[in-house]
CSV table of C-alpha atoms in Angstrom, one decimal:
chain,number,residue,atom,x,y,z
A,1,UNK,CA,-7.8,-10.4,-12.5
A,2,UNK,CA,-10.1,-10.0,-9.6
A,3,UNK,CA,-12.4,-6.9,-9.7
A,4,UNK,CA,-11.1,-3.7,-8.2
A,5,UNK,CA,-14.8,-2.9,-7.2
A,6,UNK,CA,-16.5,-5.9,-6.0
A,7,UNK,CA,-19.3,-3.7,-4.5
A,8,UNK,CA,-20.4,-2.4,-8.0
A,9,UNK,CA,-21.3,-6.0,-9.1
A,10,UNK,CA,-24.4,-6.8,-7.3
A,11,UNK,CA,-23.4,-5.3,-4.1
A,12,UNK,CA,-25.3,-3.0,-1.7
A,13,UNK,CA,-27.2,-1.0,-4.4
A,14,UNK,CA,-28.9,1.4,-2.2
A,15,UNK,CA,-25.9,2.3,0.1
A,16,UNK,CA,-24.6,5.6,-0.4
A,17,UNK,CA,-21.2,5.3,-2.3
A,18,UNK,CA,-20.2,8.9,-2.8
A,19,UNK,CA,-21.4,12.2,-1.5
A,20,UNK,CA,-20.0,15.5,-2.5
A,21,UNK,CA,-21.8,18.3,-0.8
A,22,UNK,CA,-25.6,17.8,-1.3
A,23,UNK,CA,-25.1,15.5,-4.2
A,24,UNK,CA,-25.0,11.8,-3.6
A,25,UNK,CA,-24.7,8.6,-5.7
A,26,UNK,CA,-25.6,5.1,-4.2
A,27,UNK,CA,-23.9,1.9,-5.3
A,28,UNK,CA,-26.5,1.2,-7.8
A,29,UNK,CA,-26.2,4.8,-9.2
A,30,UNK,CA,-22.4,4.6,-9.4
A,31,UNK,CA,-22.6,1.3,-11.1
A,32,UNK,CA,-25.0,2.6,-13.8
A,33,UNK,CA,-23.0,5.9,-14.3
A,34,UNK,CA,-19.7,4.2,-14.4
A,35,UNK,CA,-20.8,1.2,-16.5
A,36,UNK,CA,-22.3,3.9,-19.0
A,37,UNK,CA,-19.1,5.8,-19.2
A,38,UNK,CA,-17.0,2.5,-19.5
A,39,UNK,CA,-19.1,1.7,-22.7
A,40,UNK,CA,-18.3,5.1,-24.2
A,41,UNK,CA,-14.6,5.2,-23.7
A,42,UNK,CA,-13.7,1.5,-23.8
A,43,UNK,CA,-11.8,1.9,-27.2
A,44,UNK,CA,-9.7,4.8,-25.7
A,45,UNK,CA,-6.0,4.1,-25.2
A,46,UNK,CA,-5.7,6.6,-22.3
A,47,UNK,CA,-7.9,9.4,-21.0
A,48,UNK,CA,-7.2,12.6,-19.0
A,49,UNK,CA,-9.6,13.5,-16.1
A,50,UNK,CA,-10.0,17.2,-15.1
A,51,UNK,CA,-9.8,16.4,-11.5
A,52,UNK,CA,-12.3,18.8,-9.8
A,53,UNK,CA,-13.6,18.0,-6.4
A,54,UNK,CA,-16.7,16.9,-7.8
A,55,UNK,CA,-18.9,13.8,-8.1
A,56,UNK,CA,-18.1,13.5,-11.8
A,57,UNK,CA,-14.4,13.0,-11.2
A,58,UNK,CA,-15.0,10.0,-9.2
A,59,UNK,CA,-17.3,8.6,-11.7
A,60,UNK,CA,-14.9,9.4,-14.5
A,61,UNK,CA,-12.0,7.5,-12.8
A,62,UNK,CA,-14.3,4.6,-11.7
A,63,UNK,CA,-15.6,4.3,-15.4
A,64,UNK,CA,-12.1,4.4,-16.8
A,65,UNK,CA,-11.0,1.5,-14.4
A,66,UNK,CA,-13.9,-0.5,-15.2
A,67,UNK,CA,-13.2,0.0,-18.9
A,68,UNK,CA,-9.6,-1.1,-18.3
A,69,UNK,CA,-8.3,2.4,-19.6
A,70,UNK,CA,-5.7,4.3,-18.0
A,71,UNK,CA,-6.6,7.5,-16.4
A,72,UNK,CA,-4.4,10.7,-16.2
A,73,UNK,CA,-5.7,13.1,-13.3
A,74,UNK,CA,-5.0,16.7,-13.9
A,75,UNK,CA,-4.7,19.1,-11.5
A,76,UNK,CA,-7.2,22.0,-12.3
A,77,UNK,CA,-4.8,24.6,-10.7
A,78,UNK,CA,-1.7,23.7,-12.9
A,79,UNK,CA,-0.4,26.4,-15.1
A,80,UNK,CA,-0.6,26.0,-18.9
A,81,UNK,CA,3.1,25.3,-19.3
A,82,UNK,CA,2.6,22.3,-17.0
A,83,UNK,CA,-0.7,21.1,-18.5
A,84,UNK,CA,0.9,21.3,-21.9
A,85,UNK,CA,3.9,19.1,-21.0
A,86,UNK,CA,1.4,16.4,-19.3
A,87,UNK,CA,-0.7,16.3,-22.4
A,88,UNK,CA,2.1,16.1,-24.7
A,89,UNK,CA,3.8,13.3,-22.6
A,90,UNK,CA,0.7,11.4,-21.8
A,91,UNK,CA,-1.0,11.8,-25.1
A,92,UNK,CA,-4.6,11.1,-24.0
A,93,UNK,CA,-7.2,10.5,-26.7
A,94,UNK,CA,-9.8,12.4,-24.9
A,95,UNK,CA,-10.6,14.3,-21.6
A,96,UNK,CA,-13.2,13.8,-19.2
A,97,UNK,CA,-14.9,16.5,-17.4
A,98,UNK,CA,-18.0,17.5,-15.5
A,99,UNK,CA,-20.7,19.0,-17.7
A,100,UNK,CA,-20.2,22.8,-18.5
A,101,UNK,CA,-16.5,22.8,-17.6
A,102,UNK,CA,-14.6,25.4,-19.1
A,103,UNK,CA,-11.0,24.1,-20.0
A,104,UNK,CA,-7.9,26.2,-20.8
A,105,UNK,CA,-6.9,26.8,-24.3
A,106,UNK,CA,-4.1,24.4,-24.0
A,107,UNK,CA,-6.4,21.5,-24.5
A,108,UNK,CA,-7.1,22.8,-28.1
A,109,UNK,CA,-9.3,20.4,-30.0
A,110,UNK,CA,-8.7,17.3,-27.8
A,111,UNK,CA,-11.9,15.3,-27.8
A,112,UNK,CA,-13.9,15.7,-24.7
A,113,UNK,CA,-16.5,13.6,-22.9
A,114,UNK,CA,-18.7,15.1,-20.2
A,115,UNK,CA,-19.5,12.7,-17.5
A,116,UNK,CA,-23.3,12.2,-16.8
A,117,UNK,CA,-23.5,11.1,-13.1
A,118,UNK,CA,-27.2,10.1,-13.8
A,119,UNK,CA,-26.5,7.8,-16.8
A,120,UNK,CA,-27.2,4.0,-16.4
A,121,UNK,CA,-25.4,1.0,-18.1
A,122,UNK,CA,-24.3,-2.4,-17.2
A,123,UNK,CA,-21.1,-2.8,-15.3
A,124,UNK,CA,-18.6,-4.5,-17.7
A,125,UNK,CA,-16.6,-7.5,-16.6
A,126,UNK,CA,-13.1,-6.1,-15.7
A,127,UNK,CA,-10.8,-8.0,-18.1
A,128,UNK,CA,-7.6,-5.9,-17.8
A,129,UNK,CA,-4.6,-7.7,-16.3
A,130,UNK,CA,-3.0,-7.2,-12.8
A,131,UNK,CA,0.1,-5.3,-14.6
A,132,UNK,CA,-1.8,-3.2,-16.8
A,133,UNK,CA,-1.7,0.7,-16.1
A,134,UNK,CA,-4.6,2.0,-13.9
A,135,UNK,CA,-3.3,5.5,-13.4
A,136,UNK,CA,-0.7,7.7,-14.6
A,137,UNK,CA,0.0,10.3,-11.9
A,138,UNK,CA,2.4,13.3,-12.5
A,139,UNK,CA,4.9,13.9,-9.8
A,140,UNK,CA,5.7,17.4,-8.8
A,141,UNK,CA,8.9,18.4,-10.8
A,142,UNK,CA,11.4,19.8,-8.3
A,143,UNK,CA,14.4,19.3,-10.6
A,144,UNK,CA,12.4,19.3,-14.0
A,145,UNK,CA,9.2,18.9,-15.7
A,146,UNK,CA,6.8,16.4,-13.8
A,147,UNK,CA,7.3,12.7,-14.5
A,148,UNK,CA,4.3,10.4,-15.0
A,149,UNK,CA,4.5,7.5,-12.7
A,150,UNK,CA,2.6,4.6,-14.2
A,151,UNK,CA,0.6,2.8,-11.6
A,152,UNK,CA,-0.6,-0.8,-12.4
A,153,UNK,CA,-4.0,-2.1,-11.2
A,154,UNK,CA,-2.1,-4.4,-9.0
A,155,UNK,CA,-0.7,-1.6,-7.0
A,156,UNK,CA,-4.0,-0.1,-6.3
A,157,UNK,CA,-5.5,-3.4,-5.0
A,158,UNK,CA,-2.2,-4.3,-3.0
A,159,UNK,CA,-2.1,-1.0,-1.1
A,160,UNK,CA,-6.0,-0.7,-0.4
A,161,UNK,CA,-6.1,-4.3,0.8
A,162,UNK,CA,-2.9,-3.7,3.0
A,163,UNK,CA,-4.4,-0.7,4.6
A,164,UNK,CA,-7.7,-2.4,5.2
A,165,UNK,CA,-5.6,-4.9,7.2
A,166,UNK,CA,-3.7,-2.2,9.0
A,167,UNK,CA,-6.6,0.0,9.7
A,168,UNK,CA,-9.5,-2.6,10.1
A,169,UNK,CA,-11.2,-0.8,7.2
A,170,UNK,CA,-14.6,-2.3,6.1
A,171,UNK,CA,-17.6,-1.6,4.4
A,172,UNK,CA,-19.1,0.0,7.4
A,173,UNK,CA,-16.8,2.9,7.5
A,174,UNK,CA,-17.8,6.2,6.3
A,175,UNK,CA,-15.0,8.4,5.3
A,176,UNK,CA,-14.7,12.2,5.4
A,177,UNK,CA,-12.0,14.3,3.6
A,178,UNK,CA,-11.5,17.3,1.6
A,179,UNK,CA,-8.4,16.4,-0.3
A,180,UNK,CA,-7.8,17.1,-3.9
A,181,UNK,CA,-8.6,14.4,-6.4
A,182,UNK,CA,-5.5,14.6,-8.7
A,183,UNK,CA,-3.2,13.1,-6.2
A,184,UNK,CA,-2.8,9.7,-4.7
A,185,UNK,CA,-3.9,10.7,-1.1
A,186,UNK,CA,-7.4,12.0,-2.0
A,187,UNK,CA,-8.0,10.0,-5.2
A,188,UNK,CA,-6.7,6.5,-4.5
A,189,UNK,CA,-6.9,6.3,-0.8
A,190,UNK,CA,-9.9,8.9,-0.3
A,191,UNK,CA,-12.1,7.6,-3.1
A,192,UNK,CA,-11.0,4.5,-4.3
A,193,UNK,CA,-10.4,3.1,-1.0
A,194,UNK,CA,-13.9,3.3,0.2
A,195,UNK,CA,-15.4,1.9,-3.1
A,196,UNK,CA,-13.0,-1.2,-2.9
A,197,UNK,CA,-14.4,-1.8,0.7
A,198,UNK,CA,-18.0,-1.1,-0.1
A,199,UNK,CA,-18.0,1.8,2.2
A,200,UNK,CA,-19.0,5.5,1.7
A,201,UNK,CA,-16.9,8.7,1.3
A,202,UNK,CA,-18.1,12.2,1.9
A,203,UNK,CA,-16.0,14.8,0.3
A,204,UNK,CA,-16.2,18.3,1.8
A,205,UNK,CA,-15.4,20.0,-1.5
A,206,UNK,CA,-13.5,22.5,0.8
A,207,UNK,CA,-11.9,21.5,3.9
A,208,UNK,CA,-12.9,23.2,7.1
A,209,UNK,CA,-12.9,22.1,10.9
A,210,UNK,CA,-16.8,22.8,10.8
A,211,UNK,CA,-17.3,20.6,8.0
A,212,UNK,CA,-15.3,17.9,9.6
A,213,UNK,CA,-17.2,18.1,12.7
A,214,UNK,CA,-20.7,18.0,10.9
A,215,UNK,CA,-19.8,14.9,9.0
A,216,UNK,CA,-18.3,13.0,12.2
A,217,UNK,CA,-21.4,14.2,14.1
A,218,UNK,CA,-23.6,12.5,11.4
A,219,UNK,CA,-22.0,9.1,11.1
A,220,UNK,CA,-18.5,9.4,9.4
A,221,UNK,CA,-16.1,7.2,11.2
A,222,UNK,CA,-12.6,8.2,9.6
A,223,UNK,CA,-10.9,11.3,8.6
A,224,UNK,CA,-8.2,11.7,6.2
A,225,UNK,CA,-6.1,14.9,6.1
A,226,UNK,CA,-2.7,16.6,5.6
A,227,UNK,CA,-0.8,18.3,8.4
A,228,UNK,CA,-2.1,21.7,7.2
A,229,UNK,CA,-5.6,20.5,8.0
A,230,UNK,CA,-4.7,19.0,11.3
A,231,UNK,CA,-2.9,22.2,12.3
A,232,UNK,CA,-6.0,24.3,11.6
A,233,UNK,CA,-7.9,21.5,13.6
A,234,UNK,CA,-5.4,21.9,16.5
A,235,UNK,CA,-5.8,25.6,16.5
A,236,UNK,CA,-9.6,25.6,16.5
A,237,UNK,CA,-10.0,23.1,19.3
A,238,UNK,CA,-9.4,25.4,22.3
A,239,UNK,CA,-12.5,27.3,21.2
A,240,UNK,CA,-14.7,24.7,19.9
A,241,UNK,CA,-15.7,21.9,22.3
A,242,UNK,CA,-18.0,20.5,19.7
A,243,UNK,CA,-15.2,19.8,17.3
A,244,UNK,CA,-13.5,18.0,20.1
A,245,UNK,CA,-16.2,15.9,20.9
A,246,UNK,CA,-16.7,15.0,17.3
A,247,UNK,CA,-13.2,14.1,16.7
A,248,UNK,CA,-13.3,12.0,19.8
A,249,UNK,CA,-16.1,9.8,18.2
A,250,UNK,CA,-14.1,9.1,15.1
A,251,UNK,CA,-12.7,5.4,14.8
A,252,UNK,CA,-9.6,6.7,12.9
A,253,UNK,CA,-7.8,9.9,12.3
A,254,UNK,CA,-5.0,9.5,9.7
A,255,UNK,CA,-2.7,12.2,8.3
A,256,UNK,CA,-0.3,11.7,5.6
A,257,UNK,CA,1.5,13.6,2.6
A,258,UNK,CA,4.1,15.2,4.9
A,259,UNK,CA,5.1,14.7,8.5
A,260,UNK,CA,2.6,15.8,11.2
A,261,UNK,CA,4.5,18.0,13.7
A,262,UNK,CA,4.6,16.4,17.1
A,263,UNK,CA,3.2,19.5,18.8
A,264,UNK,CA,-0.2,19.2,16.8
A,265,UNK,CA,-0.2,15.5,17.5
A,266,UNK,CA,-0.1,16.3,21.4
A,267,UNK,CA,-2.5,19.1,21.1
A,268,UNK,CA,-5.2,17.2,19.3
A,269,UNK,CA,-4.7,14.1,21.7
A,270,UNK,CA,-5.1,16.2,24.6
A,271,UNK,CA,-8.1,17.9,23.5
A,272,UNK,CA,-9.9,14.8,22.0
A,273,UNK,CA,-8.6,11.8,23.6
A,274,UNK,CA,-7.8,10.4,20.1
A,275,UNK,CA,-4.4,10.0,18.6
A,276,UNK,CA,-3.8,10.8,14.8
A,277,UNK,CA,-2.0,7.9,13.2
A,278,UNK,CA,0.4,8.5,10.2
A,279,UNK,CA,1.3,6.5,7.2
A,280,UNK,CA,4.1,6.9,4.6
A,281,UNK,CA,3.7,6.7,0.8
A,282,UNK,CA,4.8,8.3,-2.5
A,283,UNK,CA,3.2,8.7,-5.7
A,284,UNK,CA,5.6,6.0,-7.1
A,285,UNK,CA,5.1,3.4,-4.3
A,286,UNK,CA,1.5,4.1,-3.0
A,287,UNK,CA,1.6,3.3,0.7
A,288,UNK,CA,4.7,1.6,2.2
A,289,UNK,CA,4.1,1.9,6.2
A,290,UNK,CA,1.5,2.9,8.6
A,291,UNK,CA,0.7,2.9,12.2
A,292,UNK,CA,-1.8,0.1,12.7
A,293,UNK,CA,-5.1,0.6,14.2
A,294,UNK,CA,-4.3,-2.1,16.9
A,295,UNK,CA,-0.8,-0.6,17.4
A,296,UNK,CA,0.8,2.2,19.4
A,297,UNK,CA,0.0,5.8,17.6
A,298,UNK,CA,3.5,6.9,18.4
A,299,UNK,CA,3.8,10.7,17.5
A,300,UNK,CA,6.5,11.4,15.0
A,301,UNK,CA,6.6,7.9,13.4
A,302,UNK,CA,4.8,6.4,10.4
A,303,UNK,CA,4.5,3.0,11.8
A,304,UNK,CA,5.7,-0.3,10.4
A,305,UNK,CA,5.8,-1.7,6.8
A,306,UNK,CA,2.3,-2.6,5.5
A,307,UNK,CA,1.8,-6.5,4.3
A,308,UNK,CA,3.6,-7.3,1.1
A,309,UNK,CA,6.1,-4.3,1.5
A,310,UNK,CA,9.9,-4.9,1.9
A,311,UNK,CA,11.6,-1.9,3.5
A,312,UNK,CA,15.3,-1.2,4.2
A,313,UNK,CA,17.5,1.8,5.0
A,314,UNK,CA,20.9,2.3,3.4
A,315,UNK,CA,23.9,4.1,3.9
A,316,UNK,CA,25.2,6.5,1.0
A,317,UNK,CA,27.3,3.7,-0.4
A,318,UNK,CA,24.3,1.3,-0.5
A,319,UNK,CA,25.0,-0.8,2.5
A,320,UNK,CA,22.1,-2.0,4.5
A,321,UNK,CA,21.5,-0.2,7.9
A,322,UNK,CA,21.5,-2.8,10.4
A,323,UNK,CA,21.1,-0.8,13.7
A,324,UNK,CA,17.7,-0.1,14.9
A,325,UNK,CA,18.6,2.4,17.4
A,326,UNK,CA,16.4,5.3,16.5
A,327,UNK,CA,19.6,7.2,15.7
A,328,UNK,CA,21.2,5.8,12.6
A,329,UNK,CA,20.1,7.6,9.4
A,330,UNK,CA,19.6,5.9,6.1
A,331,UNK,CA,17.8,6.3,2.9
A,332,UNK,CA,14.5,4.3,2.7
A,333,UNK,CA,14.4,1.8,0.0
A,334,UNK,CA,11.1,-0.4,-0.8
A,335,UNK,CA,10.2,-3.4,-2.9
A,336,UNK,CA,6.8,-4.9,-3.4
A,337,UNK,CA,3.7,-5.1,-5.6
A,338,UNK,CA,2.5,-1.6,-4.5
A,339,UNK,CA,5.3,-0.1,-6.7
A,340,UNK,CA,4.8,1.8,-10.0
A,341,UNK,CA,6.2,0.1,-13.1
A,342,UNK,CA,7.9,2.9,-14.9
A,343,UNK,CA,8.1,6.7,-15.5
A,344,UNK,CA,6.1,7.1,-18.8
A,345,UNK,CA,8.5,7.8,-21.7
A,346,UNK,CA,11.6,8.1,-19.3
A,347,UNK,CA,13.5,4.8,-19.3
A,348,UNK,CA,16.5,6.8,-18.0
A,349,UNK,CA,14.7,8.0,-15.1
A,350,UNK,CA,13.1,4.7,-14.3
A,351,UNK,CA,16.5,2.7,-14.4
A,352,UNK,CA,17.9,5.4,-12.1
A,353,UNK,CA,15.2,5.1,-9.6
A,354,UNK,CA,15.9,1.2,-8.9
A,355,UNK,CA,18.9,-0.6,-7.7
A,356,UNK,CA,20.1,-3.5,-9.8
A,357,UNK,CA,18.0,-6.0,-7.5
A,358,UNK,CA,14.8,-4.1,-7.8
A,359,UNK,CA,14.8,-1.8,-4.7
A,360,UNK,CA,13.0,1.6,-5.3
A,361,UNK,CA,15.3,4.5,-4.1
A,362,UNK,CA,12.7,6.8,-2.3
A,363,UNK,CA,15.1,9.7,-1.5
A,364,UNK,CA,13.5,9.9,2.0
A,365,UNK,CA,15.8,9.5,5.0
A,366,UNK,CA,14.7,7.7,8.2
A,367,UNK,CA,15.7,5.8,11.3
A,368,UNK,CA,14.2,2.6,12.7
A,369,UNK,CA,13.2,1.9,16.3
A,370,UNK,CA,13.9,-1.2,18.1
A,371,UNK,CA,10.6,-2.6,17.3
A,372,UNK,CA,10.7,-1.6,13.7
A,373,UNK,CA,8.8,1.7,13.9
A,374,UNK,CA,10.1,4.0,11.1
A,375,UNK,CA,10.7,7.6,11.7
A,376,UNK,CA,11.2,9.9,8.8
A,377,UNK,CA,13.8,12.7,9.2
A,378,UNK,CA,13.5,14.3,5.7
A,379,UNK,CA,14.1,14.2,2.1
A,380,UNK,CA,17.7,13.3,1.1
A,381,UNK,CA,17.9,16.3,-1.3
A,382,UNK,CA,16.6,19.0,1.1
A,383,UNK,CA,16.3,17.6,4.6
A,384,UNK,CA,19.5,15.7,5.4
A,385,UNK,CA,22.1,18.3,7.0
A,386,UNK,CA,25.7,17.2,7.3
A,387,UNK,CA,27.0,19.3,10.0
A,388,UNK,CA,30.5,19.0,11.8
A,389,UNK,CA,30.6,15.2,10.9
A,390,UNK,CA,27.1,14.4,11.9
A,391,UNK,CA,24.0,13.4,9.6
A,392,UNK,CA,21.1,15.4,11.0
A,393,UNK,CA,17.4,15.2,9.9
A,394,UNK,CA,15.6,18.5,9.7
A,395,UNK,CA,12.4,17.0,10.8
A,396,UNK,CA,13.3,16.5,14.4
A,397,UNK,CA,14.8,20.1,14.7
A,398,UNK,CA,11.6,21.3,13.3
A,399,UNK,CA,9.3,19.5,15.7
A,400,UNK,CA,11.5,20.9,18.6
A,401,UNK,CA,11.2,24.4,17.3
A,402,UNK,CA,7.4,24.0,17.1
A,403,UNK,CA,7.2,23.3,21.0
A,404,UNK,CA,8.6,26.7,21.5
A,405,UNK,CA,5.5,29.1,22.4
A,406,UNK,CA,7.0,31.9,20.1
A,407,UNK,CA,6.9,29.7,17.1
A,408,UNK,CA,3.9,29.3,15.0
A,409,UNK,CA,5.6,27.5,12.0
A,410,UNK,CA,9.0,26.3,11.3
A,411,UNK,CA,11.2,24.8,8.6
A,412,UNK,CA,14.9,23.7,8.7
A,413,UNK,CA,17.5,23.6,5.9
A,414,UNK,CA,21.1,23.4,5.6
A,415,UNK,CA,23.6,26.0,4.0
A,416,UNK,CA,27.3,25.8,3.1
A,417,UNK,CA,29.7,26.5,6.1
A,418,UNK,CA,33.5,26.7,5.8
A,419,UNK,CA,33.9,25.0,9.3
A,420,UNK,CA,31.0,22.8,9.6
A,421,UNK,CA,30.4,21.8,6.1
A,422,UNK,CA,26.9,22.8,6.5
A,423,UNK,CA,25.1,24.9,9.2
A,424,UNK,CA,21.6,24.6,10.3
A,425,UNK,CA,19.1,27.3,9.3
A,426,UNK,CA,15.7,27.8,10.9
A,427,UNK,CA,12.9,29.5,9.0
A,428,UNK,CA,10.5,30.8,11.6
A,429,UNK,CA,7.0,32.3,11.2
A,430,UNK,CA,6.6,33.6,14.9
A,431,UNK,CA,3.6,33.5,17.0
A,432,UNK,CA,4.0,37.3,17.7
A,433,UNK,CA,5.5,39.1,14.7
A,434,UNK,CA,6.1,42.1,17.0
A,435,UNK,CA,8.2,39.9,19.5
A,436,UNK,CA,9.8,37.1,17.7
A,437,UNK,CA,12.2,34.7,19.7
A,438,UNK,CA,15.7,35.4,19.3
A,439,UNK,CA,18.2,33.1,17.5
A,440,UNK,CA,20.0,32.4,20.8
A,441,UNK,CA,16.7,31.6,22.6
A,442,UNK,CA,15.9,29.1,19.9
A,443,UNK,CA,19.3,27.6,19.8
A,444,UNK,CA,19.2,26.9,23.4
A,445,UNK,CA,15.7,25.5,23.2
A,446,UNK,CA,16.6,22.9,20.6
A,447,UNK,CA,20.0,22.0,22.3
A,448,UNK,CA,18.1,21.2,25.5
A,449,UNK,CA,15.7,19.0,23.8
A,450,UNK,CA,17.8,17.3,21.2
A,451,UNK,CA,21.7,17.7,21.4
A,452,UNK,CA,24.0,20.8,21.0
A,453,UNK,CA,25.1,19.9,17.6
A,454,UNK,CA,21.4,20.0,16.3
A,455,UNK,CA,20.9,23.6,17.4
A,456,UNK,CA,20.1,26.2,14.5
A,457,UNK,CA,23.2,28.5,13.8
A,458,UNK,CA,21.0,30.9,11.8
A,459,UNK,CA,17.4,32.1,12.3
A,460,UNK,CA,15.3,33.8,9.6
A,461,UNK,CA,11.6,35.1,10.2
A,462,UNK,CA,8.9,34.9,7.6
A,463,UNK,CA,5.3,35.8,7.3
A,464,UNK,CA,4.5,32.3,6.0
A,465,UNK,CA,6.1,29.2,4.8
A,466,UNK,CA,5.7,28.5,1.2
A,467,UNK,CA,3.5,25.5,0.7
A,468,UNK,CA,2.2,23.4,-2.3
A,469,UNK,CA,-1.4,22.0,-2.8
A,470,UNK,CA,-0.8,19.1,-0.5
A,471,UNK,CA,0.5,21.4,2.4
A,472,UNK,CA,4.1,20.3,2.0
A,473,UNK,CA,6.6,23.2,2.6
A,474,UNK,CA,8.6,23.8,-0.6
A,475,UNK,CA,12.2,24.0,0.8
A,476,UNK,CA,13.7,24.6,-2.6
A,477,UNK,CA,11.8,28.1,-2.5
A,478,UNK,CA,13.3,28.9,0.8
A,479,UNK,CA,16.9,28.1,-0.5
A,480,UNK,CA,16.4,29.9,-3.8
A,481,UNK,CA,14.8,32.8,-1.8
């Protein structure tokens, strides 16, 4: 197969490839360090990577990919039970860490290799096949222990090249982000993406609006973030004209991993003159759709299917949805070379995830607009509410609630109702806890913006919404609470 990282083989050796805080590696330095590591681990069947936000994590994954060895990125914040499950399930022969890292006891006597970012060795010829495993990324287990999605090398190359087409992403781009490196967003898009293009990535270590402004002021051209980060940016903009100016200079602002509320879209656009674009993907599929750099950045949508990706919406009985009317809700199914090959050791779950003709069942519900733009309305399991004979997506109600000045954060779920089937429940973090908006006020607010049948019947106030590491609201925690 062709190389995943052509820039490492005789590319721009003095160009900075990676910067983590004050530490940098040029392409020449990365080639040497990753090449030396590849020589050390080439005989390993599978390696775990203790994925701290450090230079060594990027070197570790690059070295494993050069060696043709599948890497299993581990979340350093995972509890011991989850780590024990992942280690038993993936059975790595060793774990890669930064020097001096203290690992939890659950690793036992698993062999360990400390990554030396200053080492030097030749870059091996990449001999692995397109379908060989590149990464095994564990999905958050909402209904059981996490499953390991086996991502082939083909999927990484396909997704990153499709994004290069959609975003006009080149080796001249400098990406800034502060995303974790154990997940597809931060690792595949945020580190391997720039390296495949021959560009640069600057990792903030820890996200802050100040850090974003500093990097955009000093030559960064792209920003990747999750909605929580963009919400913090939107909150900071009124008092920070320097941040607004820095964002206005960015070539591309990209949000992913969850829906960015329309309210934050509009606040950022008004202050900076730049629109955030959204894309849609999953661990199992990598990227499926995106707003294109040369397309309309339409708030609340995730754009159109990427090159090579087939996408359809289906009814509950599997019948394809044919109406592109921005109202008919269906489950997203996708097919293409960007998909994972299997859930490790779970042939039952793998078979259940696909239709007989090879479409992956995402579990995400969406509508399509007349020009093909996709608007996700939520997860089938937690965000599709069937009330009074209507199928209602939680996402549009959340966006409407966030337009109310008395609402700081909002989540919407359904709960059983003897008359309606399900009633709509709004979980609200009020802007002023001493004077929260009333249930009737919020119901009227939503009914005016959307439709009367979409108004919340119940309003519950919280101090904060439960979120995971990627900023996604954990709705099962709301329902269980």
